[in-house]
XYZ file of C-alpha atoms in Angstrom:
705
model
C 0.165 -0.142 -0.217
C 1.192 3.424 -1.131
C 1.837 5.873 1.820
C -0.767 8.230 1.690
C 0.668 12.046 1.113
C -0.272 15.662 1.666
C 0.314 16.111 -2.164
C -2.292 12.988 -3.150
C -4.865 14.888 -0.939
C -3.985 18.020 -2.460
C -4.013 17.320 -6.354
C -6.587 19.010 -8.390
C -8.067 15.385 -9.086
C -9.032 14.582 -5.688
C -9.841 17.852 -4.168
C -12.681 18.116 -7.537
C -13.453 14.347 -6.627
C -14.160 15.446 -2.851
C -16.172 18.729 -3.887
C -18.267 16.506 -6.106
C -19.255 14.059 -2.983
C -20.004 17.383 -0.865
C -22.022 18.666 -3.596
C -24.155 15.659 -3.924
C -24.930 15.853 0.079
C -26.703 19.169 -0.657
C -26.117 20.049 3.022
C -26.516 23.351 4.548
C -23.854 26.135 4.777
C -21.519 25.845 7.991
C -21.199 28.116 10.744
C -19.765 30.833 8.095
C -23.030 31.099 6.503
C -21.639 29.632 3.070
C -24.007 27.407 1.275
C -23.071 25.116 -1.314
C -23.894 27.402 -4.307
C -21.757 29.953 -2.745
C -18.780 28.001 -2.748
C -19.137 26.673 -6.139
C -19.223 30.163 -7.449
C -15.358 30.817 -8.037
C -14.885 27.176 -7.172
C -11.212 26.456 -8.829
C -10.352 29.699 -7.010
C -11.359 28.284 -3.570
C -10.194 24.931 -4.104
C -6.756 26.775 -5.115
C -7.201 28.901 -2.168
C -7.410 26.054 0.252
C -4.606 24.051 -0.932
C -2.396 26.875 -0.494
C -3.694 27.324 2.976
C -2.794 23.768 3.706
C 0.506 24.156 1.985
C 1.703 27.117 3.718
C 0.010 25.911 6.797
C -2.389 28.536 7.589
C -5.348 26.375 7.021
C -7.646 26.685 10.489
C -10.926 24.859 10.193
C -13.869 26.902 10.920
C -16.252 25.929 14.385
C -18.257 23.703 13.790
C -22.589 24.171 13.696
C -24.395 22.096 16.459
C -27.682 20.767 15.228
C -30.188 18.362 16.584
C -32.392 16.001 15.067
C -35.023 13.446 17.373
C -33.821 10.087 17.625
C -36.207 7.418 17.537
C -35.832 6.094 21.082
C -36.597 9.993 22.463
C -34.658 12.954 22.914
C -32.513 14.855 20.431
C -29.388 13.655 18.670
C -26.295 16.210 18.432
C -24.760 16.811 15.136
C -21.908 19.224 14.266
C -21.545 20.373 11.068
C -18.257 21.606 9.545
C -18.068 24.622 7.150
C -18.320 23.578 2.947
C -14.703 24.341 2.949
C -13.580 21.821 5.715
C -16.144 19.336 4.143
C -14.074 19.461 1.012
C -11.182 19.106 2.891
C -11.741 16.398 5.084
C -13.570 14.500 2.216
C -10.288 14.385 0.080
C -8.258 13.639 3.239
C -10.916 10.684 3.627
C -10.495 9.622 -0.193
C -6.893 8.971 0.124
C -6.561 7.507 3.698
C -9.239 5.423 3.334
C -7.245 2.618 1.416
C -4.510 2.658 4.126
C -7.009 2.269 6.641
C -8.987 -0.490 4.634
C -5.889 -2.706 4.669
C -5.694 -2.574 8.336
C -9.294 -3.642 9.260
C -10.319 -7.082 10.076
C -12.594 -9.054 8.532
C -15.440 -9.214 11.303
C -15.812 -5.520 10.713
C -18.664 -4.966 8.087
C -19.702 -0.872 8.594
C -19.317 1.412 5.664
C -16.660 -0.291 4.048
C -16.582 -1.059 0.205
C -17.583 -4.747 -0.613
C -18.858 -5.319 2.666
C -22.510 -5.359 3.882
C -25.508 -6.090 6.340
C -26.398 -8.669 4.359
C -22.655 -10.119 4.774
C -22.610 -10.058 8.336
C -26.216 -11.402 8.517
C -25.130 -14.445 6.330
C -22.045 -14.624 8.367
C -24.138 -15.152 11.689
C -26.496 -17.706 10.060
C -23.220 -19.379 9.062
C -22.082 -19.718 12.793
C -25.338 -20.599 13.654
C -25.489 -23.235 11.593
C -21.818 -24.794 12.833
C -23.273 -24.507 17.027
C -22.370 -20.819 17.789
C -25.786 -20.667 19.217
C -25.183 -18.198 22.362
C -24.677 -14.512 21.465
C -23.251 -11.905 22.908
C -25.287 -8.863 21.680
C -23.453 -5.947 22.580
C -23.584 -1.848 22.358
C -20.893 0.810 23.330
C -21.978 3.458 25.242
C -21.828 6.988 23.449
C -19.309 5.798 21.293
C -18.359 8.637 19.476
C -18.412 11.007 22.270
C -16.060 8.811 24.517
C -12.844 8.323 21.735
C -9.755 9.072 23.390
C -7.602 11.566 21.121
C -4.261 10.414 22.709
C -5.172 6.931 21.731
C -6.832 7.572 18.461
C -3.595 9.561 17.418
C -1.513 6.977 18.414
C -3.381 4.283 15.618
C -3.561 7.246 13.220
C 0.528 7.404 12.935
C 1.009 3.881 12.984
C -0.681 3.847 9.528
C 0.160 7.669 8.062
C 3.639 8.884 8.366
C 2.901 12.366 6.320
C 2.760 14.750 8.937
C 0.754 17.256 7.272
C -2.145 14.571 7.235
C -1.369 13.825 11.240
C -1.830 17.692 11.838
C -5.160 18.245 10.107
C -6.761 15.334 11.633
C -5.591 16.718 14.978
C -7.158 20.050 13.990
C -10.264 18.473 13.027
C -10.649 16.239 16.366
C -9.842 19.341 18.764
C -13.032 21.186 17.524
C -14.726 24.345 18.465
C -18.782 23.806 18.403
C -20.996 26.656 18.577
C -24.157 25.865 20.092
C -26.420 29.104 19.945
C -24.091 31.485 21.982
C -22.610 28.700 23.760
C -18.766 27.487 22.877
C -17.773 23.966 23.531
C -14.196 22.885 22.855
C -14.067 19.083 22.155
C -11.373 17.440 24.514
C -12.588 14.142 23.897
C -14.844 12.176 20.918
C -14.942 12.825 17.061
C -17.648 15.099 16.147
C -20.908 13.258 14.391
C -21.484 14.938 11.429
C -17.635 15.722 10.107
C -17.031 13.401 7.079
C -13.294 11.930 8.514
C -15.121 11.105 11.958
C -16.764 7.666 10.814
C -13.414 6.668 9.529
C -11.281 7.405 12.479
C -14.177 6.076 14.628
C -13.989 2.504 12.937
C -10.172 2.624 13.222
C -9.941 3.132 17.228
C -12.381 0.132 17.175
C -10.019 -2.278 15.043
C -7.883 -2.846 18.504
C -10.879 -4.278 19.760
C -11.379 -6.256 16.531
C -7.802 -7.152 17.340
C -7.934 -8.476 20.554
C -11.763 -10.365 20.294
C -10.502 -12.672 17.290
C -6.760 -13.167 19.010
C -8.928 -14.674 21.217
C -10.750 -16.649 19.091
C -14.021 -15.482 19.639
C -16.687 -14.942 16.398
C -16.909 -11.166 16.439
C -19.533 -9.360 13.823
C -19.179 -5.992 14.353
C -21.125 -3.135 12.740
C -19.538 0.276 13.817
C -20.070 0.456 17.403
C -23.188 -2.145 17.381
C -21.725 -5.957 17.385
C -22.060 -9.682 18.692
C -20.126 -12.105 19.160
C -21.091 -15.910 19.101
C -20.273 -18.578 21.070
C -20.913 -22.496 21.520
C -21.808 -22.199 25.464
C -23.284 -20.022 28.083
C -19.997 -20.118 29.848
C -18.020 -19.167 26.496
C -20.436 -16.232 26.594
C -19.935 -14.886 29.738
C -15.874 -14.958 29.104
C -16.524 -13.270 25.726
C -19.004 -10.754 27.783
C -16.162 -10.283 30.553
C -13.321 -9.827 27.704
C -15.411 -7.457 26.318
C -15.696 -4.741 29.152
C -11.866 -5.460 29.979
C -10.707 -4.600 26.174
C -13.177 -1.656 26.136
C -11.873 -0.589 29.304
C -8.644 0.086 28.171
C -9.795 1.863 25.092
C -11.518 4.233 27.703
C -14.863 2.491 26.941
C -17.571 1.277 28.432
C -20.748 -1.428 27.494
C -24.322 0.451 27.314
C -25.966 -2.583 29.801
C -29.128 -1.229 28.481
C -28.601 -2.790 25.284
C -26.430 -5.338 26.270
C -27.584 -9.024 26.470
C -26.516 -13.079 26.353
C -29.469 -14.333 24.594
C -29.805 -17.581 22.450
C -31.262 -18.479 18.663
C -33.808 -19.859 20.306
C -35.144 -16.957 22.494
C -34.175 -14.569 19.617
C -32.777 -11.413 19.233
C -32.354 -8.500 16.752
C -29.204 -7.355 15.116
C -28.662 -5.002 12.141
C -32.506 -4.734 11.673
C -32.792 -8.595 11.222
C -34.736 -10.584 13.875
C -32.612 -14.023 14.480
C -34.883 -16.916 15.880
C -34.171 -20.319 15.732
C -33.287 -20.895 12.353
C -35.292 -18.007 10.958
C -33.628 -14.517 9.804
C -36.654 -11.795 9.269
C -36.256 -8.571 8.258
C -37.316 -6.035 11.165
C -39.577 -3.349 9.886
C -36.902 -0.699 11.390
C -38.271 3.181 10.501
C -35.713 5.044 8.157
C -32.666 6.434 10.203
C -34.428 9.972 9.728
C -38.185 10.068 10.079
C -40.486 11.655 8.042
C -41.670 13.846 10.699
C -38.354 15.615 10.769
C -38.782 19.103 9.730
C -37.513 19.494 6.294
C -35.923 22.992 7.384
C -33.805 21.023 10.189
C -32.694 18.316 7.975
C -31.296 20.667 5.258
C -28.747 21.241 8.253
C -27.832 17.669 7.589
C -25.849 16.406 4.238
C -27.805 13.929 2.656
C -26.105 10.485 1.171
C -23.896 10.643 -1.426
C -24.515 8.986 -4.574
C -22.245 6.744 -6.574
C -19.635 8.972 -8.719
C -18.273 5.750 -10.399
C -20.816 5.405 -13.092
C -21.688 1.821 -11.538
C -25.411 1.133 -11.252
C -26.544 0.062 -7.528
C -28.083 -3.390 -7.278
C -31.871 -3.093 -5.958
C -31.117 -5.387 -3.119
C -28.487 -2.412 -1.914
C -30.748 0.534 -2.745
C -33.554 -1.346 -0.322
C -31.058 -2.579 2.039
C -31.788 -1.110 5.546
C -29.083 0.023 7.843
C -28.951 -0.328 11.313
C -29.933 2.531 13.866
C -26.450 2.933 15.708
C -24.900 6.370 16.298
C -21.952 5.736 13.748
C -24.905 4.683 10.960
C -26.108 8.088 11.806
C -22.995 9.783 11.834
C -21.795 8.059 8.680
C -25.105 9.369 6.844
C -24.748 12.827 8.665
C -21.654 13.360 7.140
C -22.939 11.909 3.676
C -20.797 8.874 3.574
C -22.461 5.759 1.887
C -21.079 2.654 2.410
C -19.980 2.378 -1.695
C -18.195 5.525 -1.079
C -15.009 3.791 0.202
C -12.707 2.795 -2.473
C -11.256 -0.114 -3.131
C -8.210 1.619 -4.063
C -6.871 5.186 -3.552
C -7.793 7.486 -6.819
C -5.294 8.510 -9.117
C -2.589 10.517 -7.070
C -0.776 13.478 -8.634
C 2.711 14.560 -7.067
C 5.395 16.168 -8.338
C 9.273 15.312 -9.352
C 12.725 17.171 -8.977
C 11.799 20.867 -9.047
C 12.273 21.495 -5.361
C 12.926 25.141 -4.074
C 16.409 26.380 -3.000
C 16.884 26.486 0.821
C 17.013 30.498 0.613
C 13.687 30.759 -1.094
C 10.623 32.459 0.957
C 9.202 28.534 1.377
C 7.607 28.259 4.696
C 5.669 25.415 3.659
C 4.750 21.907 4.526
C 5.814 19.111 2.211
C 5.652 21.738 -0.289
C 6.417 20.720 -3.903
C 5.956 22.467 -7.174
C 2.577 22.542 -8.568
C 4.399 20.669 -11.701
C 7.006 18.363 -11.068
C 8.970 17.809 -14.438
C 11.360 15.192 -15.083
C 13.676 16.889 -17.528
C 15.736 14.102 -20.053
C 18.455 15.368 -21.215
C 21.443 12.655 -21.698
C 21.518 11.349 -25.287
C 20.861 7.865 -25.611
C 19.046 6.668 -22.393
C 15.529 4.865 -22.481
C 12.627 6.111 -20.727
C 10.522 2.837 -19.653
C 7.807 1.806 -17.278
C 8.063 -1.171 -14.693
C 5.451 -1.624 -12.462
C 4.646 1.733 -10.435
C 7.762 3.491 -11.440
C 9.653 5.188 -14.157
C 12.749 3.743 -15.929
C 15.737 5.348 -16.812
C 18.271 3.243 -18.922
C 21.838 3.412 -20.183
C 23.488 0.908 -22.517
C 20.439 -1.387 -21.271
C 21.194 -0.981 -17.627
C 18.854 1.141 -15.001
C 20.327 3.945 -13.855
C 17.475 5.546 -12.341
C 13.948 4.639 -10.865
C 11.113 7.473 -10.146
C 8.070 6.892 -8.584
C 5.602 7.496 -11.672
C 2.987 8.992 -9.772
C 5.726 12.000 -9.022
C 5.969 13.116 -12.192
C 3.516 15.588 -13.772
C 5.338 16.431 -17.267
C 8.268 15.221 -18.929
C 10.741 17.272 -21.101
C 12.223 15.357 -23.673
C 15.706 16.591 -25.325
C 17.479 15.197 -28.296
C 18.020 11.335 -29.095
C 15.994 10.002 -26.096
C 13.728 6.653 -26.557
C 10.480 6.118 -24.760
C 9.002 2.994 -24.554
C 5.095 2.323 -25.479
C 4.487 1.398 -21.937
C 5.556 5.026 -20.447
C 3.810 6.344 -23.543
C 0.948 4.553 -22.540
C 0.931 5.448 -19.120
C 1.504 8.949 -19.712
C -1.358 9.277 -22.007
C -3.646 7.567 -19.499
C -2.300 9.710 -16.600
C -2.278 12.880 -18.858
C 0.816 13.635 -18.489
C 2.115 15.496 -21.243
C 5.674 14.678 -23.049
C 6.997 17.578 -24.687
C 9.754 16.765 -27.435
C 12.553 19.156 -28.168
C 15.679 19.073 -30.190
C 18.960 19.027 -27.907
C 19.063 22.553 -28.146
C 15.538 23.140 -27.171
C 13.881 23.518 -30.492
C 10.215 22.440 -29.917
C 9.116 19.360 -32.199
C 6.011 18.192 -30.665
C 3.489 16.848 -27.962
C 2.616 13.267 -26.870
C -0.574 13.927 -25.264
C -4.015 12.039 -24.876
C -7.149 13.271 -26.340
C -9.424 14.378 -23.713
C -12.951 15.136 -24.434
C -14.512 15.976 -20.569
C -14.159 19.912 -21.012
C -16.010 20.059 -24.160
C -18.607 22.581 -22.841
C -15.942 24.654 -21.634
C -14.238 24.261 -25.170
C -17.650 25.403 -26.611
C -17.735 28.529 -24.823
C -14.178 28.906 -25.539
C -14.311 28.806 -29.664
C -17.682 31.055 -29.116
C -15.816 33.427 -27.307
C -13.006 33.317 -29.812
C -15.503 34.690 -32.760
C -16.429 37.387 -30.766
C -14.474 40.200 -31.679
C -15.044 42.633 -28.712
C -13.794 39.800 -26.385
C -10.891 39.122 -27.952
C -10.011 42.777 -27.760
C -10.813 43.407 -24.452
C -8.947 39.922 -23.571
C -6.060 40.870 -25.634
C -5.509 44.376 -24.008
C -5.741 43.158 -20.588
C -3.166 40.330 -21.476
C -0.841 42.961 -22.821
C -1.338 45.579 -20.297
C -0.365 42.636 -17.831
C 2.963 42.573 -20.105
C 3.901 45.959 -20.338
C 2.937 46.701 -16.894
C 5.275 43.808 -15.785
C 8.205 44.564 -18.418
C 8.414 48.224 -16.770
C 8.436 47.013 -13.473
C 11.447 45.254 -14.360
C 13.414 48.424 -16.037
C 12.039 50.528 -13.018
C 13.922 47.857 -10.276
C 17.082 48.142 -12.694
C 16.970 51.787 -12.812
C 17.512 52.220 -9.167
C 20.630 50.729 -9.696
C 22.231 52.368 -12.553
C 21.180 55.790 -13.673
C 20.776 55.824 -17.459
C 18.456 57.841 -19.738
C 17.792 55.115 -21.943
C 15.995 53.316 -19.189
C 14.169 56.349 -18.035
C 13.297 57.033 -21.561
C 12.126 53.325 -22.265
C 9.929 53.330 -19.009
C 8.362 56.396 -20.336
C 7.408 54.805 -23.588
C 5.988 51.724 -21.917
C 3.977 54.444 -20.143
C 2.736 55.993 -23.254
C 2.124 52.434 -24.918
C -0.295 51.589 -22.165
C -2.327 54.782 -23.038
C -1.873 53.606 -26.650
C -3.108 50.320 -25.805
C -6.450 51.575 -24.313
C -7.453 53.347 -27.217
C -6.903 50.311 -29.804
C -9.814 49.559 -31.726
C -8.647 46.429 -33.497
C -6.310 43.679 -32.778
C -3.571 44.376 -35.481
C -3.574 48.019 -33.628
C -3.063 46.130 -30.493
C -0.087 44.042 -31.756
C 1.260 46.959 -33.186
C 1.639 48.773 -30.061
C 2.542 45.804 -28.292
C 5.489 45.244 -30.754
C 6.886 48.428 -30.328
C 6.798 48.348 -26.783
C 8.714 45.157 -26.809
C 11.411 46.446 -29.043
C 12.262 49.412 -26.563
C 12.127 46.955 -23.737
C 14.809 44.912 -25.207
C 16.974 47.642 -26.400
C 17.086 48.725 -22.876
C 17.366 45.565 -21.755
C 20.860 45.664 -23.828
C 22.492 48.621 -21.939
C 22.458 46.387 -19.078
C 25.053 43.637 -20.324
C 28.649 44.125 -21.220
C 29.663 44.133 -24.909
C 31.191 40.632 -24.689
C 27.547 39.576 -24.795
C 26.955 41.011 -27.919
C 23.308 41.702 -27.309
C 21.497 44.535 -29.339
C 17.520 43.588 -28.852
C 15.490 40.553 -28.969
C 15.932 38.084 -32.335
C 14.586 34.310 -32.307
C 14.871 32.725 -35.084
C 17.658 31.665 -34.851
C 18.725 33.142 -31.367
C 21.982 34.425 -32.889
C 23.762 35.193 -29.386
C 23.842 33.917 -25.561
C 21.228 36.592 -24.432
C 18.767 35.593 -27.220
C 19.677 32.049 -26.516
C 18.905 32.192 -22.721
C 15.418 34.179 -23.591
C 14.423 31.735 -26.291
C 15.275 28.558 -24.082
C 13.676 30.388 -21.063
C 10.459 30.900 -23.193
C 10.290 27.807 -23.975
C 10.686 25.980 -20.843
C 8.009 28.036 -19.246
C 5.946 28.095 -22.356
C 5.220 24.163 -22.143
C 4.793 24.467 -17.969
C 1.965 27.096 -18.731
C 0.941 24.897 -21.630
C 0.551 21.861 -18.961
C -1.621 24.443 -16.660
C -4.023 24.948 -19.738
C -4.144 21.494 -20.935
C -4.832 20.229 -17.076
C -7.397 23.046 -16.265
C -9.763 21.980 -19.412
C -9.093 24.979 -21.480
C -8.136 24.289 -25.557
C -4.556 25.344 -25.531
C -5.156 25.998 -29.561
C -7.859 28.498 -29.281
C -6.491 32.048 -28.275
C -7.982 35.141 -28.454
C -4.685 37.555 -29.012
C -2.370 35.359 -31.208
C -4.327 34.350 -34.501
C -5.416 30.447 -34.563
C -3.058 28.258 -36.719
C -2.909 24.718 -36.931
C -0.129 23.392 -34.443
C 0.081 26.529 -32.576
C -1.118 26.204 -28.804
C -2.478 29.975 -29.270
C -3.692 30.554 -25.467
C -0.316 29.632 -24.394
C 0.699 32.215 -26.355
C -1.605 34.865 -25.349
C -1.360 33.815 -21.173
C 3.130 33.563 -21.286
C 3.166 37.174 -22.197
C 2.096 38.768 -18.913
C 4.802 36.112 -17.023
C 7.923 36.579 -19.530
C 9.795 39.598 -17.565
C 8.579 38.579 -14.116
C 10.119 34.982 -14.503
C 12.504 34.377 -17.447
C 13.394 37.759 -17.589
C 14.364 37.958 -13.764
C 16.325 34.608 -14.138
C 18.477 35.510 -17.133
C 19.262 38.912 -15.477
C 20.082 37.379 -12.383
C 22.575 34.660 -14.123
C 24.295 37.182 -16.629
C 24.711 40.424 -14.232
C 26.134 38.287 -11.647
C 28.432 36.543 -14.326
C 27.091 33.212 -13.220
C 26.716 32.286 -16.883
C 29.309 33.667 -19.376
C 29.790 33.939 -23.023
C 32.173 31.122 -22.713
C 29.324 28.900 -21.727
C 27.927 29.161 -25.119
C 28.777 27.940 -28.771
C 28.466 31.216 -31.007
C 27.820 29.860 -34.674
C 30.000 31.430 -37.634
C 27.050 30.972 -39.560
C 24.288 33.110 -39.242
C 21.703 30.968 -40.003
C 22.469 28.684 -37.341
C 21.709 29.358 -33.441
C 23.983 30.183 -30.701
C 24.013 26.893 -28.290
C 24.007 26.629 -24.345
C 26.988 24.379 -23.025
C 25.738 21.383 -21.108
C 26.899 23.535 -17.673
C 24.680 26.434 -18.419
C 21.916 24.499 -19.478
C 21.738 22.975 -16.349
C 21.921 25.878 -14.271
C 19.404 27.598 -16.165
C 16.525 25.003 -15.767
C 17.532 24.384 -11.997
C 17.484 28.685 -11.214
C 14.376 29.077 -13.307
C 12.531 25.905 -11.078
C 13.916 28.187 -8.143
C 11.993 30.997 -9.318
C 8.917 29.276 -10.217
C 8.927 27.671 -6.553
C 9.724 31.322 -5.239
C 6.750 33.230 -3.562
C 5.164 36.663 -4.058
C 1.767 38.067 -2.849
C -1.088 36.971 -5.233
C -2.948 40.484 -6.078
C -6.123 38.841 -5.797
C -6.508 37.359 -2.601
C -3.279 38.792 -1.044
C -2.085 35.070 -0.003
C 1.527 34.083 -0.713
C 2.056 31.727 -3.302
C 4.481 30.406 -5.848
C 4.890 31.346 -9.264
C 3.380 28.428 -10.791
C 0.283 28.745 -8.787
C -0.218 32.418 -9.762
C 0.376 31.405 -12.898
C -2.452 28.314 -12.561
C -4.726 31.041 -10.835
C -4.584 33.081 -13.652
C -5.515 30.207 -15.805
C -8.716 29.219 -13.812
C -9.799 32.871 -13.783
C -9.237 33.483 -17.457
C -11.862 30.169 -17.307
C -14.073 31.570 -15.456
C -14.228 34.672 -17.914
C -14.578 32.702 -20.711
C -17.736 30.585 -18.962
C -19.037 34.479 -18.267
C -18.712 33.894 -14.234
C -15.516 36.559 -13.672
C -16.922 39.478 -15.705
C -13.213 40.979 -17.003
C -9.879 39.138 -17.046
C -7.166 41.179 -14.541
C -3.691 40.281 -15.521
C -1.418 39.614 -12.758
C 0.535 42.940 -12.360
C 3.877 43.389 -10.008
C 4.224 46.412 -8.283
């Protein structure tokens, strides 16, 4: 079983699956008054913010909202409802840790586990009865959910979960604050009934009980906190009862004496909604868990049962199966967890590989990885393969490196490198794009799967691309971001040196912004952008020593080291953005500023504009002005038709520094959160998707100050 990690929890696929589960519950708002419909507005931004709060350890759950539902036996049962955002995160954690916990659970446990049911428990009881086990310890645990000891529970959790951030989240949820009208309650023990993660933790806590009973060879059948122990004699049943009390006492739990008995099949007993009398099993006419007479205004406070999400039909028997009325059953139902919601295996896991921030970066994070983990392959002659759960890299037939396949988000292949069919099939199935480039960084193509999931977004995208006014407005916003960020970079350089050229260029860019806003055609906009870009690069040329031979931007081919660095950096940034655009459901080939042409990801060309100066140009200036890269690191062609080439040392250094930049943080203006550059890029992609769908009114570029 693969270890559960916070990266798996916070993967886009897992968070979305968690959201759809929570949404299917149709539950009410929590203490913050945010309803499901409100949370769904700007959904991707909210999920991204939730992810970042966890990564940067600023996440704190909101107080739980106390509500009451009638118990069939009389009185009221309290439920504690988390805010929608907390329900989403708890569900995301549950999806990942359930397979790990499931592997630990015993066969005698039947409650809310995939592939296990009341019917199976009843059949097991009948089987044991026919084998001569006719004495029964029919027991119930007193106030089980309210009595679970946190310290003992966390000991068991830590045996299965090693990820410190997941452990921290579980502790936060256990140490909940409950708001009951004007009264505040601090949870010291027990797990809050109504939280998605609580039933899973409650099941884990009783796993020790299961092991102890089975270790003494007792025939235990347990459904959450309701259980029976079948024995062949009264004496054995009495010993089972005595041992049960001892084990529960060690867990700081007690038997509910009023609901515990030692009957026989001859006398009969009721368990799991079934009456067992002699050799008969008769389904009792239990009421539904939540009676119809409950006020539906109150019922709206409680998340409903989640339907199947995997496309499988529910059998008629299962859909009519009566669930026992136990506290855990009610808590599972209140939390919106159905038996079949527990997966057999963990969902697809998204993690990152080999793109870690440097020690000096502003990265106060736990287990923080880049948003996109990139496998860069430079060495000619190696073969990328796939064996079991790992990518393999072979040289001369020998494996030189193994990499967990789930820890790769994209692959960049440079030059003469082979890829096996197994590796390609895995990447296509897992939506991991493979970018094919020459050894010098020239782009050839992409190996990528065909995805029809976001077809409605694509439809909106095509419709918007045909709307001239929309294209004009969006193009202005994108280029405003580019020009302002270019101007900011020049202003920062001007603080370090006095230069008339820099001053004049800064003024020119400011005037270009005014002209841009008055433009009435895309061609006019492109003209102003081209003029601003020429002035910008001419200003940059004054910053470099003469031995760099840079006078302005030239790209096909790049004739000098500086242009070579710019081209290489833009290529890497371009395909990072391609992965984000593709992964967030947009069609990368349908743009609004750059004209659509076959084979050209025009939308990526649009979005990259606001990031060129603040990412790539900043890295180039840092490396060149600090002489960390020198002209001798390049091969300058004698033929003007050939490109200037980066040496292996400069190429590796540049990739490391670019990754370091992408992993460094800044204040993202839209929400004032500290995010790394890749996450800022992701936010902008999601924001653009919402503008295309009409959910956000206008596009706001990322602009540095």
